[in-house]
């Protein structure tokens, strides 16, 4: 009988046990459980996008995107400033992470992401404070739908010291052309200042060649807006239509309709100026960065050009509370009508910069958030408007936040996400019933599970979503029970393979932790009674017996380290308490002994005894 007194093996012995792969017993009915534990994969990114769509003076590049992939699946594209990389994560319809790709940053500054039917594009840039004409300030990189790099085009000598400065970057495509609307800080002007304005770039997507750009100082007839604190662009019948948040020339949300047909490879006006005008005018001095307003969305309906924003009461010199407005410019007459969706009283918390999303023809969702100044809790409000800017539904609300991720329509739902470090929250609104919402909290890269086990040997199951990149498998919990230990993760229970930390998974995988019988505690610490050389080339060793041992292993070496090649290992049965080893070389040697036990074909070893030095005759 084995002793009833047992304990866990040391870490070194456990590591040796894990290298073995014994036959698997059947899964047994769970009869108890360990406390829940959790593990983390490599997919944890420090940062946050919560309420990043909201700005008071000037905006910044959008760093968060969702792209529907069909069948309710989604690709999340997120620029991570802390690691200066863009990640693409793929989620199934249940918002379970399937795989992750990391796309290296090409130039130091992130500008934006855009998807066409065939390609992905990333816009990056770098500073040019020396005003050198040879510095590549903007770069557009093309990828296929598996994120294989296909090529790039760059823009230099473009009157730019800092790209994307105090503004955003948005893109639109038509035919072979990708149109980019962004901004820059310009070379120092005659007054000694580096002023800021918008930038427009046209790219031939197939040849990856920039065919036109405008980065100079001019006026709105050329599409120039200064300062431009947010930029939007659409393509309609091969003509670009833009919206800029200007604080000086002009001081308004300005709509510009370009006369050039971009299918020619150019958009820059030559003889015919840009049309358009002010959609929402700001009070205050020309060039005052504070306009009391922001722009959050731009769309083109069948009857109007629509801009969504927030603003203070522009007629009040002391206004601070912002409300949500929709400005609609009639496509036939150019007449602008402003509709207010909220009427928060002065002094109340402001509405954030809104999102506006097309959900079907001539129907748009408008979303904004309000954060309580007392509790710091946020509420998202939303409604719908028609193609002429008229509100068409009640205002609904849900607890939570917006982000710089513009909501997308997928599988009949409006979806966006917020991100803060390891946590993701996916928000959904049912477009067939706007009162129905959901919020999925995902601890990205973190899963929780509870291990269960039965009264004997067996397997315990823990299921997790492990993506296509290498993950760190969950560590086995600090747990044991009388006579049993947890020894590792396996793929199945019928002779499956032991899983290592570098194993790559391509789909959801069920992994199994295995309980196995632990060796008897009495195996530890065999004591040598005597070690001597009774005759030439001989070593006689005796020891105190261990009742639980199935045998003993004797190691003899010419060095204290017992290195392979310098050692002799001899096994003896459990009935023996002494052994004489022959054919040894003359001189000093070192000897030690340990007990072992075999359980269901697996051998467990106790600790080595003390090491003794013997002079061989």
XYZ file of C-alpha atoms in Angstrom:
617
model
C 0.000 0.000 0.000
C 1.180 3.508 -0.777
C 1.321 5.962 2.053
C -1.753 8.203 2.455
C 0.610 11.177 2.952
C 1.214 12.881 -0.418
C 2.345 16.269 -1.719
C 2.955 18.025 -5.026
C 6.216 17.491 -6.837
C 8.754 20.249 -7.215
C 8.649 22.394 -10.340
C 11.682 20.607 -11.778
C 10.140 17.167 -11.325
C 6.804 18.372 -12.718
C 8.606 19.678 -15.817
C 10.065 16.230 -16.346
C 6.645 14.650 -15.982
C 5.148 16.925 -18.625
C 7.512 15.548 -21.249
C 5.858 12.126 -21.006
C 2.677 11.185 -22.885
C 0.991 8.198 -21.189
C -2.204 6.492 -22.299
C -5.320 8.545 -21.675
C -8.053 7.399 -19.292
C -11.670 8.109 -20.188
C -13.371 11.354 -19.231
C -15.120 10.854 -15.915
C -18.140 12.625 -14.539
C -17.131 15.834 -12.773
C -17.676 15.764 -9.054
C -15.954 18.896 -7.843
C -14.497 22.124 -9.169
C -11.588 24.448 -8.675
C -11.994 28.168 -8.358
C -12.329 30.061 -11.637
C -9.168 31.375 -13.146
C -8.305 33.426 -16.202
C -5.468 33.752 -18.654
C -4.285 36.254 -21.165
C -3.090 35.870 -24.721
C -0.761 38.238 -26.537
C -3.683 40.327 -27.852
C -3.720 43.047 -25.225
C -3.148 46.601 -26.406
C -2.822 49.584 -24.108
C -4.877 52.593 -25.087
C -8.442 53.794 -25.522
C -10.777 55.152 -28.198
C -13.662 56.043 -25.869
C -15.313 59.321 -26.969
C -12.416 60.026 -29.338
C -14.921 61.257 -31.927
C -15.649 64.191 -29.640
C -13.615 67.372 -30.065
C -14.017 70.943 -28.911
C -11.567 72.892 -31.131
C -9.921 70.583 -33.687
C -10.207 66.919 -34.540
C -7.644 64.136 -35.064
C -7.287 61.160 -37.422
C -9.790 58.335 -36.986
C -7.949 55.336 -35.535
C -10.830 52.838 -35.106
C -12.781 51.068 -37.844
C -15.235 48.201 -38.350
C -15.556 46.476 -41.709
C -18.367 43.910 -42.262
C -16.998 40.718 -43.853
C -20.316 38.960 -44.597
C -22.455 36.481 -42.611
C -22.399 38.796 -39.621
C -18.608 38.582 -39.251
C -16.563 41.721 -38.697
C -13.023 42.960 -39.096
C -11.861 45.435 -36.497
C -9.028 47.708 -37.629
C -7.369 49.657 -34.840
C -4.281 51.816 -34.810
C -2.494 51.331 -31.466
C -0.431 54.419 -30.597
C 1.402 52.673 -27.738
C 2.959 50.132 -30.103
C 2.737 52.141 -33.360
C 1.097 49.314 -35.264
C -2.227 48.675 -36.931
C -4.038 45.509 -35.898
C -6.788 43.728 -37.810
C -8.921 41.438 -35.674
C -11.616 39.148 -37.046
C -14.754 38.352 -35.048
C -17.521 35.881 -35.765
C -21.221 36.710 -35.481
C -21.046 36.022 -31.721
C -18.201 38.543 -31.318
C -15.669 35.843 -30.563
C -12.143 36.650 -31.687
C -11.098 34.365 -34.533
C -7.723 35.697 -35.620
C -5.442 38.697 -35.495
C -3.022 40.294 -37.919
C -0.485 43.003 -37.129
C 0.423 45.412 -39.920
C 3.749 47.234 -39.476
C 3.670 51.024 -39.513
C 5.289 52.410 -42.675
C 5.715 56.074 -41.695
C 5.618 57.299 -38.069
C 2.238 59.105 -38.160
C -1.064 57.278 -38.697
C -3.582 58.944 -41.007
C -6.365 56.482 -41.730
C -7.737 53.208 -43.128
C -9.979 52.677 -46.140
C -11.537 49.614 -47.772
C -12.581 49.226 -51.409
C -14.141 46.187 -53.059
C -10.693 44.767 -53.813
C -8.167 46.403 -51.522
C -7.292 47.829 -48.134
C -5.399 51.107 -47.879
C -3.449 52.636 -44.997
C -2.431 56.296 -44.953
C 0.673 57.244 -42.990
C 2.963 60.260 -42.828
C 5.955 61.877 -41.208
C 7.057 65.341 -40.106
C 9.191 67.581 -42.288
C 10.186 70.369 -39.927
C 13.220 71.206 -42.059
C 10.866 71.989 -44.999
C 12.870 69.699 -47.254
C 11.328 69.001 -50.682
C 12.779 65.464 -50.672
C 10.994 64.196 -47.539
C 8.103 61.805 -48.239
C 5.412 63.372 -46.069
C 2.397 61.240 -47.079
C 2.333 57.559 -48.052
C -0.620 55.484 -49.216
C 0.002 51.722 -48.946
C -2.154 49.138 -50.725
C -2.924 45.631 -49.417
C -5.001 42.733 -50.654
C -7.839 41.343 -48.515
C -5.352 39.083 -46.696
C -3.195 42.089 -45.771
C -0.425 41.237 -48.202
C 1.362 44.438 -49.195
C 0.864 45.224 -52.890
C 2.562 48.578 -53.251
C 2.730 52.191 -52.116
C 2.769 55.750 -53.414
C 4.250 58.754 -51.642
C 3.920 62.538 -51.798
C 6.784 64.934 -51.106
C 7.575 68.576 -51.904
C 4.063 69.444 -50.770
C 4.278 72.519 -48.512
C 3.956 70.333 -45.402
C 5.811 70.308 -42.099
C 3.317 68.174 -40.115
C 0.740 65.977 -41.879
C -2.688 65.357 -40.288
C -2.073 68.245 -37.885
C -5.205 69.477 -36.022
C -7.514 67.585 -38.367
C -8.500 64.196 -39.697
C -8.223 62.146 -42.884
C -11.052 60.546 -44.832
C -11.170 58.780 -48.175
C -13.597 57.918 -50.972
C -13.191 55.976 -54.218
C -14.638 55.984 -57.717
C -13.448 53.855 -60.616
C -9.674 53.520 -60.471
C -9.226 56.501 -58.179
C -8.912 56.934 -54.441
C -9.580 60.457 -53.158
C -8.039 61.592 -49.860
C -9.074 64.667 -47.869
C -6.824 65.508 -44.955
C -4.803 68.463 -43.610
C -1.356 69.748 -42.749
C 0.722 72.388 -41.042
C 2.361 74.325 -43.863
C 5.785 75.831 -44.443
C 6.415 79.064 -42.564
C 4.678 81.973 -44.267
C 5.702 85.615 -44.604
C 4.163 86.494 -41.231
C 6.490 84.006 -39.498
C 3.794 81.421 -38.695
C 3.190 77.861 -39.850
C -0.487 77.968 -40.730
C -2.799 74.974 -41.045
C -5.122 74.075 -43.939
C -6.692 71.149 -45.770
C -5.036 68.814 -48.294
C -6.507 66.792 -51.167
C -4.760 63.888 -52.931
C -5.855 61.754 -55.894
C -4.398 58.236 -56.307
C -4.611 55.825 -59.239
C -5.209 52.621 -57.258
C -4.129 50.201 -59.982
C -0.899 51.952 -60.967
C -0.312 53.203 -57.392
C 0.508 56.639 -58.685
C -0.552 60.019 -57.315
C -2.118 61.837 -60.267
C -3.106 65.104 -58.584
C -2.847 66.920 -55.271
C -3.494 70.322 -53.789
C -1.391 71.533 -50.868
C -0.904 75.196 -51.724
C -2.389 78.380 -50.254
C -5.286 79.753 -52.282
C -9.000 80.278 -51.575
C -12.229 78.291 -51.502
C -12.612 78.483 -55.282
C -9.729 75.974 -55.324
C -11.108 73.998 -52.379
C -8.744 75.632 -49.891
C -9.986 76.014 -46.298
C -7.868 77.523 -43.522
C -7.806 76.522 -40.781
C -9.547 73.208 -41.492
C -10.174 71.300 -38.276
C -12.088 68.333 -39.723
C -12.401 66.985 -43.255
C -15.036 64.870 -45.028
C -15.123 63.740 -48.661
C -17.610 62.000 -50.980
C -17.585 61.229 -54.699
C -20.735 61.880 -56.691
C -20.861 61.261 -60.465
C -17.053 61.454 -60.644
C -16.980 64.796 -58.813
C -15.707 65.212 -55.271
C -17.871 66.902 -52.651
C -16.269 67.979 -49.381
C -17.103 69.369 -45.951
C -14.533 71.205 -43.807
C -14.668 72.754 -40.357
C -13.075 76.155 -40.976
C -12.244 78.795 -38.378
C -11.001 81.571 -40.683
C -11.358 81.315 -44.442
C -14.246 80.680 -44.209
C -15.370 80.563 -40.584
C -18.037 77.878 -40.995
C -18.811 74.329 -41.905
C -18.192 74.834 -45.595
C -19.564 72.643 -48.391
C -17.507 72.552 -51.608
C -18.511 70.934 -54.906
C -15.554 70.457 -57.256
C -16.112 71.014 -60.983
C -13.474 68.584 -62.271
C -14.245 65.060 -63.484
C -11.833 62.871 -61.517
C -11.918 60.138 -64.171
C -9.449 62.370 -66.042
C -6.940 61.848 -63.221
C -7.297 65.418 -61.925
C -9.644 67.240 -59.583
C -7.939 70.644 -59.227
C -10.100 73.470 -60.579
C -8.559 75.390 -63.481
C -11.139 77.733 -64.933
C -14.376 76.871 -63.129
C -14.281 77.489 -59.349
C -15.662 75.163 -56.707
C -19.333 75.729 -55.923
C -20.993 75.442 -52.530
C -21.123 77.637 -49.493
C -21.528 77.861 -45.738
C -23.700 75.186 -44.153
C -23.281 76.430 -40.578
C -21.616 79.761 -39.720
C -19.660 80.410 -36.533
C -19.608 83.625 -34.549
C -16.327 85.075 -33.321
C -13.123 86.450 -34.771
C -11.491 85.099 -37.902
C -8.862 82.555 -36.930
C -10.089 82.065 -33.363
C -9.657 78.288 -32.923
C -12.655 78.157 -30.595
C -15.780 78.046 -32.754
C -18.087 76.474 -30.159
C -18.968 73.711 -32.609
C -17.776 70.490 -34.216
C -18.659 68.400 -37.266
C -19.356 64.688 -36.920
C -20.897 63.471 -40.165
C -21.423 64.252 -43.829
C -23.775 62.473 -46.239
C -25.393 63.009 -49.641
C -29.071 62.135 -49.998
C -31.249 62.274 -53.100
C -32.408 65.783 -52.153
C -29.752 67.379 -49.951
C -26.211 67.557 -48.664
C -26.356 66.741 -44.955
C -23.989 67.785 -42.169
C -24.348 66.652 -38.545
C -22.654 68.536 -35.734
C -22.940 70.060 -32.304
C -22.831 73.730 -31.380
C -23.369 76.255 -28.658
C -25.914 79.006 -29.167
C -23.851 81.016 -31.660
C -25.894 84.149 -30.888
C -24.835 84.072 -27.235
C -21.499 85.545 -26.215
C -21.293 83.280 -23.157
C -22.762 80.015 -24.430
C -21.094 76.732 -23.457
C -23.678 73.939 -23.708
C -23.732 72.248 -27.115
C -26.768 70.793 -28.873
C -27.061 68.536 -31.912
C -27.984 70.042 -35.266
C -28.525 68.809 -38.811
C -27.733 71.233 -41.641
C -29.325 70.300 -44.979
C -28.347 72.097 -48.197
C -30.991 71.606 -50.900
C -29.340 70.147 -54.002
C -31.509 72.214 -56.353
C -31.660 75.614 -54.683
C -28.639 75.538 -52.364
C -30.852 76.764 -49.517
C -29.648 75.546 -46.125
C -32.113 74.456 -43.442
C -30.897 73.814 -39.884
C -32.817 71.412 -37.618
C -32.012 70.931 -33.941
C -32.370 67.433 -32.480
C -31.730 68.480 -28.865
C -32.475 71.521 -26.723
C -30.330 71.082 -23.627
C -30.498 74.166 -21.441
C -27.470 76.376 -20.955
C -25.346 74.980 -18.120
C -26.402 71.379 -18.742
C -23.868 68.775 -19.953
C -23.170 69.129 -23.670
C -23.936 66.691 -26.437
C -20.771 65.203 -27.900
C -19.698 65.388 -31.511
C -22.221 63.097 -33.239
C -21.977 60.310 -35.776
C -24.249 60.208 -38.823
C -24.611 56.886 -40.672
C -26.605 55.953 -43.750
C -28.776 52.950 -42.864
C -30.817 52.814 -46.070
C -31.718 55.072 -48.976
C -32.524 58.572 -47.677
C -32.554 57.373 -44.058
C -29.731 58.133 -41.633
C -29.008 57.343 -38.002
C -27.620 60.137 -35.827
C -25.885 59.210 -32.543
C -24.398 61.372 -29.799
C -23.449 60.943 -26.166
C -23.835 62.979 -23.005
C -21.612 62.514 -19.973
C -22.999 63.489 -16.580
C -20.778 66.016 -14.840
C -21.885 64.631 -11.457
C -21.553 60.871 -11.925
C -19.259 60.815 -14.989
C -21.531 58.154 -16.490
C -22.271 58.373 -20.214
C -25.435 57.803 -22.187
C -25.691 57.328 -25.941
C -28.714 58.908 -27.632
C -29.821 58.155 -31.168
C -32.568 58.812 -33.670
C -33.086 58.803 -37.448
C -33.496 61.551 -40.020
C -34.779 61.654 -43.578
C -32.934 62.730 -46.707
C -33.907 66.371 -46.132
C -32.665 66.387 -42.512
C -36.035 65.974 -40.798
C -36.182 63.800 -37.664
C -38.186 60.618 -38.347
C -38.065 58.663 -35.064
C -38.148 59.140 -31.316
C -34.869 59.706 -29.504
C -33.730 56.456 -27.879
C -30.921 55.940 -25.419
C -28.600 53.301 -24.023
C -25.984 53.329 -21.316
C -22.484 53.470 -22.728
C -20.154 55.438 -24.978
C -19.329 56.331 -28.533
C -15.821 56.282 -29.981
C -14.060 57.346 -33.164
C -15.322 54.087 -34.702
C -18.074 55.189 -37.098
C -20.974 52.722 -36.664
C -21.536 50.281 -39.542
C -24.594 48.405 -40.774
C -24.260 44.620 -40.656
C -26.891 41.856 -40.531
C -29.709 44.328 -39.828
C -27.904 46.016 -36.948
C -25.989 49.230 -36.375
C -22.687 48.295 -34.707
C -19.730 50.131 -33.192
C -17.193 49.419 -30.489
C -15.277 51.100 -27.701
C -11.833 50.002 -26.579
C -9.839 50.550 -23.410
C -6.757 48.381 -22.872
C -7.867 44.725 -22.798
C -11.581 45.514 -22.817
C -13.803 45.817 -25.889
C -17.491 46.663 -25.868
C -19.492 45.972 -29.016
C -22.758 47.946 -29.149
C -25.648 46.989 -31.425
C -28.943 48.632 -32.328
C -31.638 46.592 -34.076
C -32.564 48.616 -37.158
C -35.944 46.889 -37.358
C -36.758 47.945 -33.786
C -34.647 50.861 -32.582
C -35.610 50.208 -28.971
C -33.709 46.902 -29.012
C -30.026 47.228 -28.171
C -27.253 45.015 -26.914
C -23.781 45.409 -25.508
C -21.180 42.642 -25.696
C -18.280 43.003 -23.310
C -15.153 41.295 -24.606
C -12.017 41.101 -22.544
C -9.807 40.944 -25.574
C -7.195 38.261 -25.121
C -8.682 37.220 -21.785
C -10.937 34.241 -21.140
C -12.420 32.916 -17.910
C -13.000 29.259 -17.150
C -13.647 26.857 -14.266
C -11.822 23.536 -14.057
C -13.788 20.541 -12.822
C -12.530 17.086 -11.910
C -13.799 13.772 -10.560
C -12.737 11.512 -7.751
C -10.173 9.630 -9.814
C -7.878 10.207 -12.724
C -9.317 11.926 -15.757
C -9.526 15.024 -17.877
C -11.092 18.385 -17.257
C -12.287 20.573 -20.117
C -11.642 24.246 -20.710
C -12.765 25.799 -24.001
C -11.307 28.996 -25.371
C -11.098 30.977 -28.597
C -7.485 30.953 -29.741
C -6.707 32.863 -32.937
C -4.324 32.168 -35.774
C -1.327 33.797 -34.132
C 0.714 32.139 -31.395
C -0.874 32.416 -27.984
C 0.270 31.855 -24.437
C -1.802 28.968 -23.154
C -3.414 29.303 -19.739
C -1.199 28.274 -16.890
C -2.542 25.363 -14.893
C -4.116 26.633 -11.686
C -2.372 26.189 -8.379
C -4.454 23.183 -7.434
C -4.046 19.579 -6.361
C -5.973 16.954 -4.496
C -4.904 14.013 -2.436
C -2.810 11.811 -4.664
C -3.320 13.729 -7.933
C -1.722 16.604 -9.808
C -2.550 18.624 -12.954
C 0.107 17.927 -15.548
C -0.707 19.780 -18.793
C -2.976 20.727 -21.721
C -3.901 18.214 -24.446
C -5.902 18.343 -27.686
C -8.192 15.402 -26.858
C -8.651 12.458 -24.518
C -7.791 9.545 -26.805
C -4.069 9.737 -27.317
C -4.028 13.420 -28.245
C -0.999 15.644 -28.458
C 0.277 17.719 -25.611
C -0.042 21.453 -26.383
C 2.849 23.864 -26.018
C 2.786 27.630 -25.621
C 3.806 28.099 -29.271
C 1.021 25.967 -30.734
C -0.876 27.811 -33.504
C -4.664 27.456 -33.602
C -6.726 28.298 -36.690
C -10.172 27.976 -35.119
C -11.964 27.651 -31.800
C -10.271 24.777 -30.006
C -11.304 22.749 -26.982
C -8.317 21.885 -24.857
C -8.167 19.497 -21.927
C -6.247 19.672 -18.685
C -5.307 16.254 -17.290
C -5.285 15.016 -13.722
C -2.831 12.209 -13.055
C -1.839 10.256 -9.978
C 0.968 11.889 -8.054
C 3.884 9.862 -6.705
C 4.111 9.088 -3.038
C 5.658 11.767 -0.872
C 7.862 9.112 0.730
C 9.895 8.953 -2.500
C 11.635 12.132 -1.472
C 15.033 12.161 0.173
C 16.616 8.712 0.029
C 19.413 8.586 2.635
C 22.774 6.945 1.793
C 24.128 4.884 4.704
C 27.515 4.036 3.244
C 29.608 4.590 0.110
C 33.119 3.108 -0.253
C 35.509 1.325 -2.644
C 36.135 -2.192 -1.241
C 38.345 -3.294 -4.111
C 39.912 -2.215 -7.421
C 37.367 -0.586 -9.743
C 34.452 -1.192 -7.362
C 31.980 1.023 -5.496
C 29.712 -0.384 -2.789
C 26.649 1.707 -1.875
C 23.997 1.095 0.798
C 20.921 3.158 1.712
C 17.838 3.275 3.874
C 14.843 1.715 2.089
C 11.768 3.722 0.942
C 8.548 1.743 1.392
C 6.705 3.354 -1.544
C 9.543 2.891 -4.059
C 9.225 0.595 -7.062
C 12.986 0.872 -7.555
C 16.058 3.053 -7.250
C 18.302 4.909 -9.670
C 21.997 5.249 -8.830
C 24.100 7.882 -10.607
C 27.932 7.838 -10.520
C 29.983 10.604 -12.138
C 33.526 11.915 -12.307
C 32.215 15.461 -11.731
C 29.835 17.072 -9.268
C 27.575 18.286 -12.092
C 26.772 14.733 -13.288
C 26.982 15.862 -16.918
C 25.853 13.456 -19.654
C 28.808 11.359 -20.865
C 30.566 11.543 -17.543
C 27.934 9.613 -15.582
C 26.887 5.991 -15.131
C 23.251 5.292 -14.225
C 22.222 1.965 -12.692
C 18.710 0.857 -11.749
C 18.027 -1.586 -8.911
C 14.814 -3.149 -7.652
C 12.855 -1.980 -4.624
C 13.859 -5.088 -2.668
C 17.511 -4.046 -2.602
C 19.126 -1.768 -0.035
C 22.700 -2.116 -1.309
C 24.521 -2.394 -4.624
C 28.109 -2.898 -5.776
C 29.036 -1.244 -9.035
C 32.100 -2.589 -10.891
C 34.423 -1.609 -13.765
C 34.955 1.910 -12.525
C 38.089 3.916 -13.248
C 40.646 4.654 -10.577
C 40.310 8.017 -8.898
C 37.670 10.141 -7.250
C 33.982 9.916 -8.190
C 30.658 11.225 -6.971
C 27.547 9.177 -6.221
C 23.879 9.864 -5.498
C 20.606 7.889 -5.478
C 16.873 8.533 -5.856
C 13.720 6.444 -5.614
C 11.158 6.104 -8.363
C 7.584 4.906 -8.655
C 5.612 3.782 -11.733
C 1.912 4.671 -11.936
C -0.091 3.443 -14.946
C 3.014 3.287 -17.095
C 4.370 6.704 -16.097
C 7.509 6.939 -13.969
C 7.773 9.484 -11.164
C 11.099 10.281 -9.458
C 11.821 11.494 -5.983
C 14.520 13.986 -5.109
C 18.176 13.008 -5.330
C 19.914 12.082 -2.127
C 22.947 13.881 -0.843
C 26.034 13.601 -3.115
C 29.058 11.755 -1.652
C 32.654 11.719 -2.937
C 34.416 8.332 -3.048
C 38.015 7.459 -4.033
C 37.967 4.381 -6.263
C 40.870 1.940 -5.796
